[in-house]
PDB file of C-alpha atoms and ligand atoms in Angstrom:
ATOM      1  CA  PRO A   2       0.000   0.000   0.000  1.00 49.00           C
ATOM      2  CA  GLY A   3       1.227   3.617   0.302  1.00 52.00           C
ATOM      3  CA  THR A   4       4.628   2.794  -1.086  1.00 70.00           C
ATOM      4  CA  ILE A   5       3.485   1.240  -4.382  1.00 83.00           C
ATOM      5  CA  ARG A   6       2.209   4.504  -5.953  1.00 87.00           C
ATOM      6  CA  GLY A   7       5.110   5.314  -8.246  1.00 91.00           C
ATOM      7  CA  GLU A   8       6.476   1.792  -8.423  1.00 95.00           C
ATOM      8  CA  ILE A   9       7.471   0.587 -11.889  1.00 97.00           C
ATOM      9  CA  GLN A  10       7.989  -3.017 -12.907  1.00 97.00           C
ATOM     10  CA  PHE A  11       9.282  -4.455 -16.142  1.00 98.00           C
ATOM     11  CA  GLU A  12       8.411  -8.135 -16.439  1.00 98.00           C
ATOM     12  CA  HIS A  13      10.133 -10.227 -19.098  1.00 98.00           C
ATOM     13  CA  MET A  14       9.833  -7.317 -21.491  1.00 98.00           C
ATOM     14  CA  TYR A  15      10.892  -7.650 -25.116  1.00 98.00           C
ATOM     15  CA  PHE A  16      10.735  -4.980 -27.766  1.00 98.00           C
ATOM     16  CA  TRP A  17      11.685  -4.482 -31.413  1.00 98.00           C
ATOM     17  CA  TYR A  18      10.944  -1.784 -33.969  1.00 97.00           C
ATOM     18  CA  GLU A  19       9.612  -2.357 -37.516  1.00 95.00           C
ATOM     19  CA  ASP A  20      12.784  -4.111 -38.688  1.00 95.00           C
ATOM     20  CA  GLU A  21      12.099  -6.761 -35.997  1.00 92.00           C
ATOM     21  CA  LEU A  22      15.679  -6.760 -34.731  1.00 95.00           C
ATOM     22  CA  PRO A  23      15.452  -7.307 -30.966  1.00 96.00           C
ATOM     23  CA  VAL A  24      16.159  -4.043 -29.100  1.00 98.00           C
ATOM     24  CA  ILE A  25      15.066  -4.907 -25.540  1.00 98.00           C
ATOM     25  CA  LYS A  26      15.600  -8.489 -24.466  1.00 97.00           C
ATOM     26  CA  ASP A  27      13.886  -9.954 -21.415  1.00 98.00           C
ATOM     27  CA  LEU A  28      14.113  -6.862 -19.223  1.00 98.00           C
ATOM     28  CA  ASN A  29      13.228  -7.569 -15.590  1.00 98.00           C
ATOM     29  CA  LEU A  30      13.379  -4.693 -13.156  1.00 97.00           C
ATOM     30  CA  THR A  31      11.472  -3.271 -10.203  1.00 97.00           C
ATOM     31  CA  ILE A  32      11.910   0.416  -9.428  1.00 97.00           C
ATOM     32  CA  GLN A  33      10.718   1.357  -5.952  1.00 95.00           C
ATOM     33  CA  HIS A  34       8.543   4.351  -5.253  1.00 95.00           C
ATOM     34  CA  GLY A  35      10.802   7.342  -4.622  1.00 94.00           C
ATOM     35  CA  GLU A  36      13.883   5.718  -6.112  1.00 96.00           C
ATOM     36  CA  THR A  37      16.201   7.509  -8.547  1.00 96.00           C
ATOM     37  CA  ILE A  38      17.507   5.313 -11.366  1.00 97.00           C
ATOM     38  CA  ALA A  39      20.189   6.444 -13.806  1.00 97.00           C
ATOM     39  CA  LEU A  40      20.406   4.766 -17.207  1.00 97.00           C
ATOM     40  CA  VAL A  41      23.844   4.923 -18.797  1.00 96.00           C
ATOM     41  CA  GLY A  42      25.616   3.041 -21.557  1.00 94.00           C
ATOM     42  CA  SER A  43      27.013   3.352 -25.024  1.00 90.00           C
ATOM     43  CA  THR A  44      24.981   4.558 -27.980  1.00 91.00           C
ATOM     44  CA  GLY A  45      22.243   2.312 -29.375  1.00 94.00           C
ATOM     45  CA  GLY A  46      21.996   0.270 -26.180  1.00 96.00           C
ATOM     46  CA  GLY A  47      18.258   0.889 -25.772  1.00 96.00           C
ATOM     47  CA  LYS A  48      17.986   3.657 -23.127  1.00 96.00           C
ATOM     48  CA  THR A  49      15.672   5.923 -25.133  1.00 93.00           C
ATOM     49  CA  THR A  50      13.637   2.889 -26.168  1.00 96.00           C
ATOM     50  CA  ILE A  51      12.995   2.075 -22.492  1.00 96.00           C
ATOM     51  CA  VAL A  52      11.765   5.654 -21.948  1.00 94.00           C
ATOM     52  CA  ASN A  53       9.635   5.480 -25.132  1.00 94.00           C
ATOM     53  CA  LEU A  54       8.020   2.322 -23.784  1.00 96.00           C
ATOM     54  CA  LEU A  55       7.407   3.772 -20.314  1.00 95.00           C
ATOM     55  CA  CYS A  56       5.644   6.803 -21.815  1.00 93.00           C
ATOM     56  CA  ARG A  57       3.691   4.296 -23.944  1.00 95.00           C
ATOM     57  CA  PHE A  58       4.787   5.864 -27.217  1.00 93.00           C
ATOM     58  CA  TYR A  59       5.290   2.147 -27.942  1.00 96.00           C
ATOM     59  CA  GLU A  60       4.083  -0.942 -26.072  1.00 97.00           C
ATOM     60  CA  PRO A  61       6.070  -4.079 -25.173  1.00 98.00           C
ATOM     61  CA  LYS A  62       5.965  -6.847 -27.784  1.00 98.00           C
ATOM     62  CA  ARG A  63       6.237  -9.458 -25.056  1.00 98.00           C
ATOM     63  CA  GLY A  64       6.071  -9.232 -21.272  1.00 98.00           C
ATOM     64  CA  ARG A  65       4.628  -6.184 -19.537  1.00 98.00           C
ATOM     65  CA  ILE A  66       5.111  -2.928 -17.695  1.00 98.00           C
ATOM     66  CA  LEU A  67       3.327  -2.278 -14.411  1.00 97.00           C
ATOM     67  CA  ILE A  68       2.839   1.195 -12.963  1.00 96.00           C
ATOM     68  CA  GLY A  69       1.676   1.353  -9.375  1.00 94.00           C
ATOM     69  CA  GLY A  70       1.047  -2.397  -9.513  1.00 94.00           C
ATOM     70  CA  HIS A  71      -1.213  -2.282 -12.595  1.00 94.00           C
ATOM     71  CA  ASP A  72      -0.447  -3.482 -16.107  1.00 96.00           C
ATOM     72  CA  TYR A  73      -0.184  -0.130 -17.833  1.00 96.00           C
ATOM     73  CA  THR A  74      -2.128  -1.256 -20.910  1.00 96.00           C
ATOM     74  CA  ASP A  75      -5.149  -1.452 -18.583  1.00 96.00           C
ATOM     75  CA  LEU A  76      -4.738   2.248 -17.729  1.00 94.00           C
ATOM     76  CA  SER A  77      -5.982   5.048 -19.976  1.00 94.00           C
ATOM     77  CA  LEU A  78      -3.390   7.114 -21.858  1.00 92.00           C
ATOM     78  CA  GLN A  79      -4.657  10.129 -19.935  1.00 91.00           C
ATOM     79  CA  ALA A  80      -4.061   8.350 -16.620  1.00 91.00           C
ATOM     80  CA  ILE A  81      -0.490   7.509 -17.662  1.00 92.00           C
ATOM     81  CA  GLN A  82       0.199  11.047 -18.880  1.00 88.00           C
ATOM     82  CA  SER A  83      -1.049  12.546 -15.630  1.00 89.00           C
ATOM     83  CA  ARG A  84       1.270  10.290 -13.619  1.00 93.00           C
ATOM     84  CA  ILE A  85       4.421  10.770 -15.677  1.00 94.00           C
ATOM     85  CA  GLY A  86       6.334  14.027 -16.155  1.00 93.00           C
ATOM     86  CA  VAL A  87       8.890  13.754 -18.939  1.00 92.00           C
ATOM     87  CA  VAL A  88      11.696  16.000 -20.166  1.00 92.00           C
ATOM     88  CA  LEU A  89      13.023  14.968 -23.576  1.00 88.00           C
ATOM     89  CA  GLN A  90      16.597  15.346 -24.776  1.00 86.00           C
ATOM     90  CA  THR A  91      15.538  17.940 -27.354  1.00 83.00           C
ATOM     91  CA  PRO A  92      12.231  19.239 -25.998  1.00 87.00           C
ATOM     92  CA  HIS A  93       9.798  20.770 -28.455  1.00 84.00           C
ATOM     93  CA  LEU A  94       7.703  23.595 -27.126  1.00 93.00           C
ATOM     94  CA  PHE A  95       4.560  24.799 -28.827  1.00 93.00           C
ATOM     95  CA  SER A  96       4.162  28.214 -30.350  1.00 94.00           C
ATOM     96  CA  GLY A  97       2.935  30.509 -27.579  1.00 95.00           C
ATOM     97  CA  THR A  98       4.252  32.231 -24.493  1.00 96.00           C
ATOM     98  CA  ILE A  99       6.603  30.853 -21.863  1.00 97.00           C
ATOM     99  CA  ARG A 100       3.735  30.978 -19.397  1.00 96.00           C
ATOM    100  CA  GLU A 101       1.503  28.875 -21.677  1.00 95.00           C
ATOM    101  CA  ASN A 102       4.288  26.390 -22.256  1.00 96.00           C
ATOM    102  CA  ILE A 103       4.807  25.870 -18.528  1.00 96.00           C
ATOM    103  CA  ALA A 104       1.054  25.606 -17.848  1.00 95.00           C
ATOM    104  CA  TYR A 105       0.621  23.218 -20.806  1.00 90.00           C
ATOM    105  CA  GLY A 106      -3.157  23.222 -20.786  1.00 80.00           C
ATOM    106  CA  ARG A 107      -3.447  23.294 -17.007  1.00 85.00           C
ATOM    107  CA  LEU A 108      -6.083  26.002 -17.122  1.00 81.00           C
ATOM    108  CA  LYS A 109      -6.432  26.146 -13.362  1.00 87.00           C
ATOM    109  CA  ALA A 110      -2.753  26.985 -12.822  1.00 91.00           C
ATOM    110  CA  SER A 111      -2.423  30.460 -11.332  1.00 94.00           C
ATOM    111  CA  GLN A 112       0.311  32.954 -12.200  1.00 94.00           C
ATOM    112  CA  GLN A 113       1.813  32.294  -8.778  1.00 95.00           C
ATOM    113  CA  ASP A 114       1.878  28.506  -9.342  1.00 95.00           C
ATOM    114  CA  ILE A 115       3.563  28.936 -12.721  1.00 97.00           C
ATOM    115  CA  GLU A 116       6.189  31.343 -11.413  1.00 96.00           C
ATOM    116  CA  ALA A 117       6.791  29.234  -8.299  1.00 95.00           C
ATOM    117  CA  ALA A 118       7.473  26.184 -10.520  1.00 95.00           C
ATOM    118  CA  ALA A 119       9.871  28.227 -12.685  1.00 95.00           C
ATOM    119  CA  LYS A 120      11.659  29.526  -9.582  1.00 94.00           C
ATOM    120  CA  LEU A 121      12.007  26.063  -8.093  1.00 91.00           C
ATOM    121  CA  VAL A 122      13.856  24.760 -11.170  1.00 90.00           C
ATOM    122  CA  GLY A 123      15.900  27.931 -11.648  1.00 90.00           C
ATOM    123  CA  ALA A 124      14.195  28.954 -14.923  1.00 93.00           C
ATOM    124  CA  ASP A 125      12.920  32.235 -13.482  1.00 94.00           C
ATOM    125  CA  HIS A 126      16.387  33.773 -13.837  1.00 91.00           C
ATOM    126  CA  PHE A 127      16.507  33.741 -17.650  1.00 92.00           C
ATOM    127  CA  ILE A 128      12.774  34.291 -18.112  1.00 96.00           C
ATOM    128  CA  GLN A 129      12.928  37.605 -16.213  1.00 95.00           C
ATOM    129  CA  ARG A 130      15.564  38.848 -18.638  1.00 95.00           C
ATOM    130  CA  PHE A 131      13.172  38.717 -21.609  1.00 96.00           C
ATOM    131  CA  GLU A 132      11.445  41.970 -22.528  1.00 96.00           C
ATOM    132  CA  HIS A 133       8.016  40.425 -21.911  1.00 97.00           C
ATOM    133  CA  GLY A 134       9.114  38.027 -19.164  1.00 96.00           C
ATOM    134  CA  TYR A 135       6.686  35.111 -18.832  1.00 97.00           C
ATOM    135  CA  ASP A 136       4.639  36.531 -21.721  1.00 97.00           C
ATOM    136  CA  GLU A 137       7.534  36.287 -24.183  1.00 96.00           C
ATOM    137  CA  GLN A 138       6.663  34.295 -27.322  1.00 96.00           C
ATOM    138  CA  VAL A 139       8.903  31.219 -27.786  1.00 95.00           C
ATOM    139  CA  GLY A 140       8.242  30.814 -31.529  1.00 93.00           C
ATOM    140  CA  GLU A 141       7.311  27.625 -33.355  1.00 90.00           C
ATOM    141  CA  GLY A 142       8.765  24.610 -31.540  1.00 87.00           C
ATOM    142  CA  GLY A 143      10.509  27.064 -29.211  1.00 88.00           C
ATOM    143  CA  VAL A 144      13.061  28.181 -31.846  1.00 86.00           C
ATOM    144  CA  LEU A 145      13.862  31.367 -29.965  1.00 87.00           C
ATOM    145  CA  LEU A 146      15.253  29.411 -26.990  1.00 91.00           C
ATOM    146  CA  SER A 147      18.356  27.291 -26.478  1.00 89.00           C
ATOM    147  CA  VAL A 148      18.132  23.553 -25.755  1.00 88.00           C
ATOM    148  CA  GLY A 149      19.044  24.226 -22.118  1.00 89.00           C
ATOM    149  CA  GLN A 150      16.326  26.869 -21.771  1.00 92.00           C
ATOM    150  CA  LYS A 151      13.780  24.506 -23.312  1.00 92.00           C
ATOM    151  CA  GLN A 152      14.796  21.835 -20.819  1.00 91.00           C
ATOM    152  CA  LEU A 153      14.351  24.303 -17.949  1.00 93.00           C
ATOM    153  CA  ILE A 154      10.851  25.180 -19.183  1.00 95.00           C
ATOM    154  CA  SER A 155      10.048  21.464 -19.501  1.00 94.00           C
ATOM    155  CA  LEU A 156      11.323  20.981 -15.944  1.00 93.00           C
ATOM    156  CA  ALA A 157       9.031  23.771 -14.712  1.00 95.00           C
ATOM    157  CA  ARG A 158       6.147  22.106 -16.554  1.00 94.00           C
ATOM    158  CA  ALA A 159       6.988  18.802 -14.851  1.00 92.00           C
ATOM    159  CA  VAL A 160       7.062  20.470 -11.417  1.00 92.00           C
ATOM    160  CA  LEU A 161       3.687  22.086 -12.021  1.00 94.00           C
ATOM    161  CA  SER A 162       2.106  18.772 -13.017  1.00 92.00           C
ATOM    162  CA  ASN A 163       3.429  17.155  -9.818  1.00 92.00           C
ATOM    163  CA  PRO A 164       3.764  13.642 -11.327  1.00 93.00           C
ATOM    164  CA  GLU A 165       4.434  10.420  -9.412  1.00 94.00           C
ATOM    165  CA  ILE A 166       7.094   9.510 -11.938  1.00 96.00           C
ATOM    166  CA  PHE A 167       9.703  11.830 -13.403  1.00 96.00           C
ATOM    167  CA  ILE A 168      11.632  10.868 -16.527  1.00 96.00           C
ATOM    168  CA  MET A 169      14.451  12.879 -18.034  1.00 93.00           C
ATOM    169  CA  ASP A 170      16.760  12.404 -20.990  1.00 90.00           C
ATOM    170  CA  GLU A 171      19.574  14.834 -20.166  1.00 85.00           C
ATOM    171  CA  ALA A 172      20.720  17.114 -22.979  1.00 78.00           C
ATOM    172  CA  THR A 173      24.186  16.134 -24.155  1.00 71.00           C
ATOM    173  CA  SER A 174      25.173  19.274 -26.004  1.00 67.00           C
ATOM    174  CA  SER A 175      24.735  23.020 -26.314  1.00 67.00           C
ATOM    175  CA  VAL A 176      24.084  23.679 -22.633  1.00 79.00           C
ATOM    176  CA  ASP A 177      26.303  26.315 -21.032  1.00 83.00           C
ATOM    177  CA  THR A 178      27.675  25.674 -17.545  1.00 85.00           C
ATOM    178  CA  LEU A 179      25.333  28.134 -15.802  1.00 85.00           C
ATOM    179  CA  THR A 180      22.248  26.570 -17.426  1.00 85.00           C
ATOM    180  CA  GLU A 181      23.657  23.126 -16.680  1.00 86.00           C
ATOM    181  CA  SER A 182      23.916  23.886 -12.981  1.00 87.00           C
ATOM    182  CA  MET A 183      20.375  25.348 -13.065  1.00 86.00           C
ATOM    183  CA  ILE A 184      19.112  22.132 -14.669  1.00 87.00           C
ATOM    184  CA  GLN A 185      20.935  20.093 -12.030  1.00 88.00           C
ATOM    185  CA  LYS A 186      19.290  22.057  -9.203  1.00 87.00           C
ATOM    186  CA  GLY A 187      15.897  21.810 -10.925  1.00 89.00           C
ATOM    187  CA  MET A 188      16.253  18.051 -11.240  1.00 91.00           C
ATOM    188  CA  GLU A 189      17.179  17.694  -7.592  1.00 90.00           C
ATOM    189  CA  ALA A 190      14.029  19.614  -6.635  1.00 87.00           C
ATOM    190  CA  ILE A 191      11.808  17.355  -8.749  1.00 91.00           C
ATOM    191  CA  MET A 192      13.465  14.068  -7.820  1.00 93.00           C
ATOM    192  CA  GLN A 193      12.682  14.528  -4.115  1.00 88.00           C
ATOM    193  CA  ASP A 194      10.221  11.803  -3.043  1.00 84.00           C
ATOM    194  CA  ARG A 195       9.427  10.876  -6.622  1.00 94.00           C
ATOM    195  CA  THR A 196      10.253   7.838  -8.699  1.00 96.00           C
ATOM    196  CA  SER A 197      12.794   9.152 -11.207  1.00 96.00           C
ATOM    197  CA  ILE A 198      14.417   7.653 -14.265  1.00 97.00           C
ATOM    198  CA  ILE A 199      17.210   9.720 -15.713  1.00 96.00           C
ATOM    199  CA  ILE A 200      19.178   8.987 -18.849  1.00 95.00           C
ATOM    200  CA  ALA A 201      22.278  10.494 -17.361  1.00 90.00           C
ATOM    201  CA  HIS A 202      25.308  12.068 -18.972  1.00 85.00           C
ATOM    202  CA  ARG A 203      26.458  14.232 -16.080  1.00 83.00           C
ATOM    203  CA  LEU A 204      28.518  12.699 -13.330  1.00 83.00           C
ATOM    204  CA  SER A 205      26.719  14.926 -10.803  1.00 83.00           C
ATOM    205  CA  THR A 206      23.419  13.226 -11.640  1.00 86.00           C
ATOM    206  CA  ILE A 207      24.850   9.728 -11.721  1.00 90.00           C
ATOM    207  CA  LYS A 208      26.657  10.003  -8.397  1.00 90.00           C
ATOM    208  CA  THR A 209      23.464  10.860  -6.518  1.00 90.00           C
ATOM    209  CA  ALA A 210      21.312   8.130  -8.129  1.00 94.00           C
ATOM    210  CA  HIS A 211      20.253   5.261  -5.879  1.00 96.00           C
ATOM    211  CA  ARG A 212      20.978   2.767  -8.645  1.00 97.00           C
ATOM    212  CA  ILE A 213      22.813   3.036 -11.926  1.00 97.00           C
ATOM    213  CA  LEU A 214      21.969   0.662 -14.757  1.00 98.00           C
ATOM    214  CA  VAL A 215      24.428   0.145 -17.574  1.00 97.00           C
ATOM    215  CA  ILE A 216      22.220  -0.694 -20.560  1.00 97.00           C
ATOM    216  CA  GLU A 217      23.940  -2.580 -23.330  1.00 97.00           C
ATOM    217  CA  ASP A 218      22.455  -4.468 -26.236  1.00 97.00           C
ATOM    218  CA  GLY A 219      18.971  -4.166 -24.715  1.00 97.00           C
ATOM    219  CA  GLN A 220      19.915  -5.716 -21.406  1.00 97.00           C
ATOM    220  CA  ILE A 221      21.156  -4.664 -17.976  1.00 98.00           C
ATOM    221  CA  ALA A 222      24.899  -5.216 -18.175  1.00 98.00           C
ATOM    222  CA  GLU A 223      25.745  -3.823 -14.724  1.00 98.00           C
ATOM    223  CA  MET A 224      23.752  -2.448 -11.801  1.00 98.00           C
ATOM    224  CA  GLY A 225      24.750  -0.735  -8.567  1.00 97.00           C
ATOM    225  CA  ASN A 226      25.530   2.672  -7.130  1.00 96.00           C
ATOM    226  CA  HIS A 227      28.448   4.829  -8.255  1.00 95.00           C
ATOM    227  CA  ALA A 228      30.927   3.502  -5.680  1.00 95.00           C
ATOM    228  CA  GLU A 229      29.932  -0.129  -6.207  1.00 96.00           C
ATOM    229  CA  LEU A 230      30.247   0.071  -9.968  1.00 96.00           C
ATOM    230  CA  LEU A 231      33.613   1.813  -9.801  1.00 95.00           C
ATOM    231  CA  LYS A 232      34.875  -1.009  -7.614  1.00 96.00           C
ATOM    232  CA  LEU A 233      33.763  -3.555 -10.209  1.00 96.00           C
ATOM    233  CA  LYS A 234      36.214  -2.053 -12.698  1.00 96.00           C
ATOM    234  CA  GLY A 235      33.917  -3.161 -15.512  1.00 96.00           C
ATOM    235  CA  LYS A 236      31.851  -1.353 -18.147  1.00 95.00           C
ATOM    236  CA  TYR A 237      30.822   1.551 -15.902  1.00 96.00           C
ATOM    237  CA  TYR A 238      34.372   2.063 -14.776  1.00 95.00           C
ATOM    238  CA  ASN A 239      35.489   2.197 -18.384  1.00 93.00           C
ATOM    239  CA  LEU A 240      32.738   4.638 -19.352  1.00 89.00           C
ATOM    240  CA  TYR A 241      33.370   7.122 -16.567  1.00 83.00           C
ATOM    241  CA  THR A 242      36.998   7.078 -15.547  1.00 82.00           C
ATOM    242  CA  ARG A 243      38.651   7.550 -18.884  1.00 72.00           C
TER     243      ARG A 243
HETATM  244  C1  M5T B 389      18.328   1.213 -29.539  1.00 82.64           C
HETATM  245  C2  M5T B 389      16.997   1.439 -32.698  1.00 82.64           C
HETATM  246  C3  M5T B 389      18.386   2.044 -32.741  1.00 82.64           C
HETATM  247  C4  M5T B 389      19.209   1.069 -31.921  1.00 82.64           C
HETATM  248  C5  M5T B 389      18.207   0.546 -30.908  1.00 82.64           C
HETATM  249  C6  M5T B 389      14.599   5.338 -30.725  1.00 82.64           C
HETATM  250  C7  M5T B 389      14.756   4.314 -31.830  1.00 82.64           C
HETATM  251  C8  M5T B 389      15.770   3.380 -31.816  1.00 82.64           C
HETATM  252  N1  M5T B 389      15.916   2.434 -32.814  1.00 82.64           N
HETATM  253  C9  M5T B 389      15.014   2.382 -33.883  1.00 82.64           C
HETATM  254  O1  M5T B 389      15.114   1.523 -34.763  1.00 82.64           O
HETATM  255  N2  M5T B 389      13.991   3.315 -33.917  1.00 82.64           N
HETATM  256  C10 M5T B 389      13.814   4.280 -32.942  1.00 82.64           C
HETATM  257  O2  M5T B 389      12.870   5.090 -33.000  1.00 82.64           O
HETATM  258  O3  M5T B 389      16.914   0.809 -31.439  1.00 82.64           O
HETATM  259  O4  M5T B 389      18.302   2.608 -29.705  1.00 82.64           O
HETATM  260  P1  M5T B 389      18.076   3.690 -28.520  1.00 82.64           P
HETATM  261  O5  M5T B 389      17.028   3.184 -27.604  1.00 82.64           O
HETATM  262  O6  M5T B 389      17.827   4.976 -29.161  1.00 82.64           O
HETATM  263  O7  M5T B 389      19.498   3.641 -27.783  1.00 82.64           O
HETATM  264  P2  M5T B 389      20.140   4.665 -26.724  1.00 82.64           P
HETATM  265  O8  M5T B 389      19.132   5.660 -26.291  1.00 82.64           O
HETATM  266  O9  M5T B 389      20.741   3.815 -25.649  1.00 82.64           O
HETATM  267  O10 M5T B 389      21.300   5.381 -27.548  1.00 82.64           O
HETATM  268  P3  M5T B 389      21.913   6.861 -27.382  1.00 82.64           P
HETATM  269  O11 M5T B 389      22.648   7.136 -28.653  1.00 82.64           O
HETATM  270  O12 M5T B 389      20.816   7.869 -27.140  1.00 82.64           O
HETATM  271  O13 M5T B 389      22.898   6.793 -26.215  1.00 82.64           O
HETATM  272  O14 M5T B 389      19.630  -0.003 -32.709  1.00 82.64           O
HETATM  273  O15 M5T B 389      18.860   2.127 -34.057  1.00 82.64           O
HETATM  274 MG1   MG B 390      18.980   7.782 -26.496  1.00 82.64          MG
END
């Protein structure tokens, strides 16, 4: 009871795309409510595919995913969307103001709620510098903003929606160090008491994760916390000490 809310289970999950080459092979994993999981590993290993499946952009070909103890194909898409807050690697905003992009259809969100969410993730700082502040237009897809700024706005949106599960694919490029540290602080604020799955590129994120999973060839190659995996002197060690 109580503790199962944001629990995620993968049971004997298999997945392949149209070409039918196996991408995820017999994934078994239970993520506890409130746990922070970091997914790492070399390119093409299947990290984004796992996130795509969790968001139900795709469904498992075999096996199943349970959210809060329920097979997620028994839940409505709306129910899943309201429980998961996701920040994509290259977030696309819609044409409109910053305020509208943070609220994202949450008509009941007050100005104070929106600004409080932006402050919590550290987005307020750059928003205030725009001529029109929160009413600045972001342009189609958010073209007038950098990738880092779009991630900060997506983080504010995630905070406002107060999801049980937070998923983030960290941006790999074009984020300056100030924005990067803002994003880090924003993530820490969201990850508190929430089940979080982060595709992690920054050591700062990985070090604080409860468990790190090295995903290779659609399977869990190594699992443990930062110190444990370093001690192993295996794949994780090779990825992060060179
Ligand atoms: C895993 C293939 C990809 C690779 C494997 C997203 C996606 C992936 N693939 C497709 O055929 N179609 C798709 O839409 O699946 O790819 P991934 O899940 O993207 O791996 P990753 O996230 O671990 O890699 P990276 O580069 O982001 O670190 O064979 O071709
Ligand atoms: Mg990826």
